[in-house]
Coordinates of C-alpha atoms in Angstrom, one line a residue:
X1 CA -18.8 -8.7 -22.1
X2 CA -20.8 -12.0 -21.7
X3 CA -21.8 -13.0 -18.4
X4 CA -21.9 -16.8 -18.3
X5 CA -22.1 -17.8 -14.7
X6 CA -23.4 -16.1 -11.7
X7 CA -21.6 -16.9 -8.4
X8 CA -24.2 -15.6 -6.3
X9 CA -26.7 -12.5 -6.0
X10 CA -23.4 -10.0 -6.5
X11 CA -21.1 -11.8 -8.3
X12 CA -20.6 -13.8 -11.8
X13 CA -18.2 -15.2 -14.1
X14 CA -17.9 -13.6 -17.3
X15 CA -15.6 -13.4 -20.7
X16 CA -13.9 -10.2 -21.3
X17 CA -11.5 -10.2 -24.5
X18 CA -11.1 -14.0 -24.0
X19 CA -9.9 -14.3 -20.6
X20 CA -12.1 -15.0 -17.4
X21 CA -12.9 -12.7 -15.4
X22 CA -15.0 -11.7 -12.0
X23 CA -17.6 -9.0 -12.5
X24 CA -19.2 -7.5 -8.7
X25 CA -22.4 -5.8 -9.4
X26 CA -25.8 -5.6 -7.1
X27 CA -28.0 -8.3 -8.7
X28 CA -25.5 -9.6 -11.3
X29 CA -25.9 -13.5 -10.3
X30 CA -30.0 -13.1 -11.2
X31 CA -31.3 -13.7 -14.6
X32 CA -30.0 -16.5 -17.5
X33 CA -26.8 -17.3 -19.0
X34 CA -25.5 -16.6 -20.8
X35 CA -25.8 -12.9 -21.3
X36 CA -24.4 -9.9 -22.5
X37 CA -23.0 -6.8 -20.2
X38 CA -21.3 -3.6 -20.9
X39 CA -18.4 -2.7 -19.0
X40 CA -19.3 0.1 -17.5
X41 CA -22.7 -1.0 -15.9
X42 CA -20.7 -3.3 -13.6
X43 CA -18.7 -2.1 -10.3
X44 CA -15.7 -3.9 -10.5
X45 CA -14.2 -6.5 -12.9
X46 CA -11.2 -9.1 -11.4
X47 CA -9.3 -11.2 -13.9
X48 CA -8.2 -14.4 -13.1
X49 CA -5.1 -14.2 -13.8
X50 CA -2.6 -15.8 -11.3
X51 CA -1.6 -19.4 -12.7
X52 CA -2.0 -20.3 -9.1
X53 CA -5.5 -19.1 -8.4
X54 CA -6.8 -20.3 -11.6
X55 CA -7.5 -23.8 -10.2
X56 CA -9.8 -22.7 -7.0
X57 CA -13.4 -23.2 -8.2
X58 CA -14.9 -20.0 -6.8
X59 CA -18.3 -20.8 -7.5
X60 CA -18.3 -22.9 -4.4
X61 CA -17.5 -20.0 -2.1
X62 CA -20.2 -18.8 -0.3
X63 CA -22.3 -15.6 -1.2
X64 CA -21.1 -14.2 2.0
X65 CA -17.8 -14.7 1.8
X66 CA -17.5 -13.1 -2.0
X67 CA -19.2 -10.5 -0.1
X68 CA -16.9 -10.1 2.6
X69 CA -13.7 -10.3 0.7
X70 CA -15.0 -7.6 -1.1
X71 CA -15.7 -5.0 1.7
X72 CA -12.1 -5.6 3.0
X73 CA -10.5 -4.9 -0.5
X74 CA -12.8 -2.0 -0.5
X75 CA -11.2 -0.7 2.9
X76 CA -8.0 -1.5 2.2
X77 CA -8.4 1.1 -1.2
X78 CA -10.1 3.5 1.1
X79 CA -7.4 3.4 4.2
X80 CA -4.5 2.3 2.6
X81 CA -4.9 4.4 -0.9
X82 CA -4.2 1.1 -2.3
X83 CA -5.4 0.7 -5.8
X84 CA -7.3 -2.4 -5.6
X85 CA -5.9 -5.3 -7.5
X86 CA -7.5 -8.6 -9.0
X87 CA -4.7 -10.5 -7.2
X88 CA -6.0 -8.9 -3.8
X89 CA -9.3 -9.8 -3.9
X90 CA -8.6 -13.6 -5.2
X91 CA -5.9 -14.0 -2.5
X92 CA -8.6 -12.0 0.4
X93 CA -11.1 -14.3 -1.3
X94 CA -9.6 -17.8 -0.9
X95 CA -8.2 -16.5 2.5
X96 CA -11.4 -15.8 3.9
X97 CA -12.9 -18.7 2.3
X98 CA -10.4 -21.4 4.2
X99 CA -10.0 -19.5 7.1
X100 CA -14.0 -19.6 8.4
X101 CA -14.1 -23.5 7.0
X102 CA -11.1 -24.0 9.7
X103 CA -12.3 -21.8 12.3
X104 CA -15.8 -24.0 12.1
X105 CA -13.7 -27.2 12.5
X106 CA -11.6 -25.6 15.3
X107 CA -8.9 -24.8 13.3
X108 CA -6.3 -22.5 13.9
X109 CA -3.1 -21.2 12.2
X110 CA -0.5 -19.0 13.5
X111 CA 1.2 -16.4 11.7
X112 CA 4.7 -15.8 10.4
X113 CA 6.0 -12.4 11.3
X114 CA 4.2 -11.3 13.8
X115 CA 6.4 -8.6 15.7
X116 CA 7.7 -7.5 12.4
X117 CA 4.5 -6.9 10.9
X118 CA 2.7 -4.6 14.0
X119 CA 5.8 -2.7 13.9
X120 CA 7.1 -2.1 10.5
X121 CA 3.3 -2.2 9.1
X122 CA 1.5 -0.8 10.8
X123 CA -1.2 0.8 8.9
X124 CA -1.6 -2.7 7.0
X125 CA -2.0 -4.4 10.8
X126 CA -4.5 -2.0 11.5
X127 CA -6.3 -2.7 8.5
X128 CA -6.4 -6.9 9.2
X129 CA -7.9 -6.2 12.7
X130 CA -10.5 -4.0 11.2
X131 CA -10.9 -7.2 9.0
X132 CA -10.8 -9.6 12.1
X133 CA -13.3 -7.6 13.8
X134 CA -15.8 -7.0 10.5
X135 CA -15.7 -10.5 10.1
X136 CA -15.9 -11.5 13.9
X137 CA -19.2 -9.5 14.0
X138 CA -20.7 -10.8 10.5
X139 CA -20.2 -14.4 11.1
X140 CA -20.3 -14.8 14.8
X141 CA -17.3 -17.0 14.9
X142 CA -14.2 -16.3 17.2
X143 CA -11.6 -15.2 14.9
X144 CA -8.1 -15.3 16.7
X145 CA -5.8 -12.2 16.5
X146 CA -3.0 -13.8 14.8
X147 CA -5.6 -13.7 11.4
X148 CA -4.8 -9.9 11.3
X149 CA -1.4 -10.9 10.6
X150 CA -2.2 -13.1 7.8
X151 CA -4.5 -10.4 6.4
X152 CA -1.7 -7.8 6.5
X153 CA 0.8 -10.2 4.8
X154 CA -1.5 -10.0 2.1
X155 CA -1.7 -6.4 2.1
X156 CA 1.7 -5.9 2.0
X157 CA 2.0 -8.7 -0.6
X158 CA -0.4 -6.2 -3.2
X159 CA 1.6 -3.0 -2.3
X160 CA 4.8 -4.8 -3.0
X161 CA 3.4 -6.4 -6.1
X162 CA 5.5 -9.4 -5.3
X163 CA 3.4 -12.4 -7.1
X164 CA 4.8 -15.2 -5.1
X165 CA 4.5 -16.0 -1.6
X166 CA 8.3 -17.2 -1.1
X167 CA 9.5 -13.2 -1.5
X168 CA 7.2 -11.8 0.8
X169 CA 8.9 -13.1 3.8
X170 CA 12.2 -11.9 2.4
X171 CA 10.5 -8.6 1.7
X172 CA 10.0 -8.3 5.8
X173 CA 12.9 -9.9 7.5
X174 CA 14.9 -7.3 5.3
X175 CA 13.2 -4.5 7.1
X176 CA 13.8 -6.4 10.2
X177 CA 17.8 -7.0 9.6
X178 CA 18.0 -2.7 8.7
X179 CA 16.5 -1.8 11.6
X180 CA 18.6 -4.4 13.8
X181 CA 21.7 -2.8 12.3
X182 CA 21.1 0.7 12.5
X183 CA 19.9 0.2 16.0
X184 CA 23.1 -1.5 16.9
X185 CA 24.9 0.8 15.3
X186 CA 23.8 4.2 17.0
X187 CA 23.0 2.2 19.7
X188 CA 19.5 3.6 20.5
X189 CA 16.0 2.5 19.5
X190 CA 13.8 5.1 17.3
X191 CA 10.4 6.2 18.2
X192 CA 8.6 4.0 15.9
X193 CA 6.3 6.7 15.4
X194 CA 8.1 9.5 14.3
X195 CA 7.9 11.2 10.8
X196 CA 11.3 11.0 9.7
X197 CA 11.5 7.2 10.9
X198 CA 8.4 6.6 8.7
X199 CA 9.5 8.1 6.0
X200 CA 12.6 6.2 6.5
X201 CA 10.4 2.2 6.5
X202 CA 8.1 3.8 3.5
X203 CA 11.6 4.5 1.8
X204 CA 13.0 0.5 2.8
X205 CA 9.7 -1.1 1.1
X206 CA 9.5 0.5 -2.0
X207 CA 13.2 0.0 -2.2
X208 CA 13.0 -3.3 -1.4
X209 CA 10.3 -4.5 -3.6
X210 CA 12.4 -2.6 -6.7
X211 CA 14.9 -5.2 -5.4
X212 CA 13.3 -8.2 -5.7
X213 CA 10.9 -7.6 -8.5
X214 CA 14.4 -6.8 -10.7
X215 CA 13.3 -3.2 -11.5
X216 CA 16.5 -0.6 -12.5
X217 CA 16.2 3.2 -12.0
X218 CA 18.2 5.7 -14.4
X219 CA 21.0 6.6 -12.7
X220 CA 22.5 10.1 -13.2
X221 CA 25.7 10.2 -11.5
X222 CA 26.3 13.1 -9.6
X223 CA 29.1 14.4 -6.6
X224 CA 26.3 14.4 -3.7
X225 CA 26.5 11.3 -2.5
X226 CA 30.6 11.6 -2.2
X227 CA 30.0 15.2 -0.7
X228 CA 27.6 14.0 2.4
X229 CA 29.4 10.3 3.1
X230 CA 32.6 13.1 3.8
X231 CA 30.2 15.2 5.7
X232 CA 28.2 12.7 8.0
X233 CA 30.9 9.7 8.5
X234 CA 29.4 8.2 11.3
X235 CA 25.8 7.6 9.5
X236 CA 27.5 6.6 6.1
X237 CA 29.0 3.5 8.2
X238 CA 25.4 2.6 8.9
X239 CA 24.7 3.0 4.9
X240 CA 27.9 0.6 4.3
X241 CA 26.7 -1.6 6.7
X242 CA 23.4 -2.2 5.3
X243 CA 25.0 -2.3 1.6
X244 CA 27.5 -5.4 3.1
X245 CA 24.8 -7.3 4.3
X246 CA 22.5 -7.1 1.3
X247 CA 25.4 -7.5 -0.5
X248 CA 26.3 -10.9 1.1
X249 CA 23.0 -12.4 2.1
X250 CA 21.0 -11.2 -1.2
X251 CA 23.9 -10.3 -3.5
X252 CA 22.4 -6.8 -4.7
X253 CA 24.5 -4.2 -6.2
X254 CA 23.7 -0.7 -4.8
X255 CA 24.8 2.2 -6.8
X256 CA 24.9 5.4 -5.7
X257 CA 21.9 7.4 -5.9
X258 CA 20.9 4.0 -3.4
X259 CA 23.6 4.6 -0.9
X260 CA 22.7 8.2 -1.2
X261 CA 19.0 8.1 -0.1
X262 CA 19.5 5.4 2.4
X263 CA 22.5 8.2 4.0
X264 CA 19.9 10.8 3.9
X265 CA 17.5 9.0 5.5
X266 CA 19.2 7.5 8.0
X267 CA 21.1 11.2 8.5
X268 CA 16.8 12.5 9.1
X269 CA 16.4 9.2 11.8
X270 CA 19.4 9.8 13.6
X271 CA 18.5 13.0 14.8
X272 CA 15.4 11.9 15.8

């Protein structure tokens, strides 16, 4: 892999099978260019490979902010389990790198989601304070809460693998709506906190980023889900509910082995 660039003491721009590419390593920036690297003496290689990312000149970014957008991907692999992705780091990078240039020039943004976010994510909340507060301490500025929020949007942008910005917000207010109607229909709020009601959110974003990302399951049809929509009536309302309103407002087709974990689920929640 040639190295022909260094960003800074820990970073560099290289050529890996003719694309560009990132390479983190202590001491990688130090030396001439270009020069030649194997693989597997550097720590981490991101590809620039997001047409919209492509453009940002990242040899202008700061040594400390490379550096900081790189110990929050780091803890977002170790807290979240989340397999750390070239898009993360770009987007965590380019984040970081605009957020302290406003924040110097008094700057500040508010984010969207912001209710929806502490309560349907909150692991990935938890992880953009840490972020507020890493970066709060290591470049003295005063970093306002709502940054968490944007942090966590990226998080949950990566786990979602949704490329473009326009479907994360989707991606959320979904969430949002099935909770609203399951509320309103059993007419009770869940602990938020619960195992079963979890479950229940972990169950909504992975079938919701299926959704929008196009991705089919093999379906094999099967009796059960006729069996427990006889058997729990009152809960497979709730499931036809939700399956209207996606239906209407995104125009997905749910088959059955859909309608039939969404009816277990909500079966688990509503005897919570």
């Amino acid at each position: 892999m040639e190295v022909f660039k260094g960003i800074n003491n820990n970073f560099a721009l290289a050529k890996r099978n003719g694309k560009e590419v990132i390479v983190a390593q202590n001491g990688i920036g130090f030396g001439k260019f270009p020069k030649q690297v194997a693989e597997n003496d550097v720590e981490k290689v991101y590809e620039l490979n997001d047409f919209a990312l492509q453009g940002i000149d990242f040899t202008q970014f700061s040594p400390e902010v490379m550096n900081y957008s790189h110990k929050i991907v780091q803890e977002a692999e170790k807290k979240l389990n989340l397999p750390t992705t070239d898009l993360l780091f770009l987007n965590i990078a380019d984040h970081t790198n605009y957020m302290v240039q406003r924040l110097k020039q008094g700057i500040s943004l508010s984010a969207p989601f912001r209710v929806e976010i502490e309560k349907f994510f909150p692991k990935e909340f938890a992880l953009g304070n840490w972020a507020v507060n890493y970066l709060a301490e290591e470049t003295g500025l005063e970093i306002p809460r709502q940054e968490a929020h944007a942090y966590a949007l990226h998080l949950i942008n990566s786990q979602a693998n949704l490329g473009e910005r326009a479907k994360i917000d989707p991606y959320i207010k979904i969430v949002s709506d099935i909770n609203n109607i399951i509320t309103y229909h059993f007419r009770k709020e869940f602990p938020e906190d619960s195992f079963y009601y979890l479950r229940f959110v972990t169950h909504l974003k992975y079938f919701i980023a299926r959704k929008l990302n196009h991705e089919t399951t093999e379906y094999r049809k099967s009796d059960l889900y006729q069996t427990l929509q006889k058997e729990y009536p009152f809960e497979a309302q709730a499931v036809k509910k939700i399956e209207k309103y996606l239906t209407e407002s995104y125009h997905w087709v749910l088959d059955e082995e859909d309608l039939l974990y969404l009816l277990i689920h909500i079966k688990k929640i509503s005897e919570i």
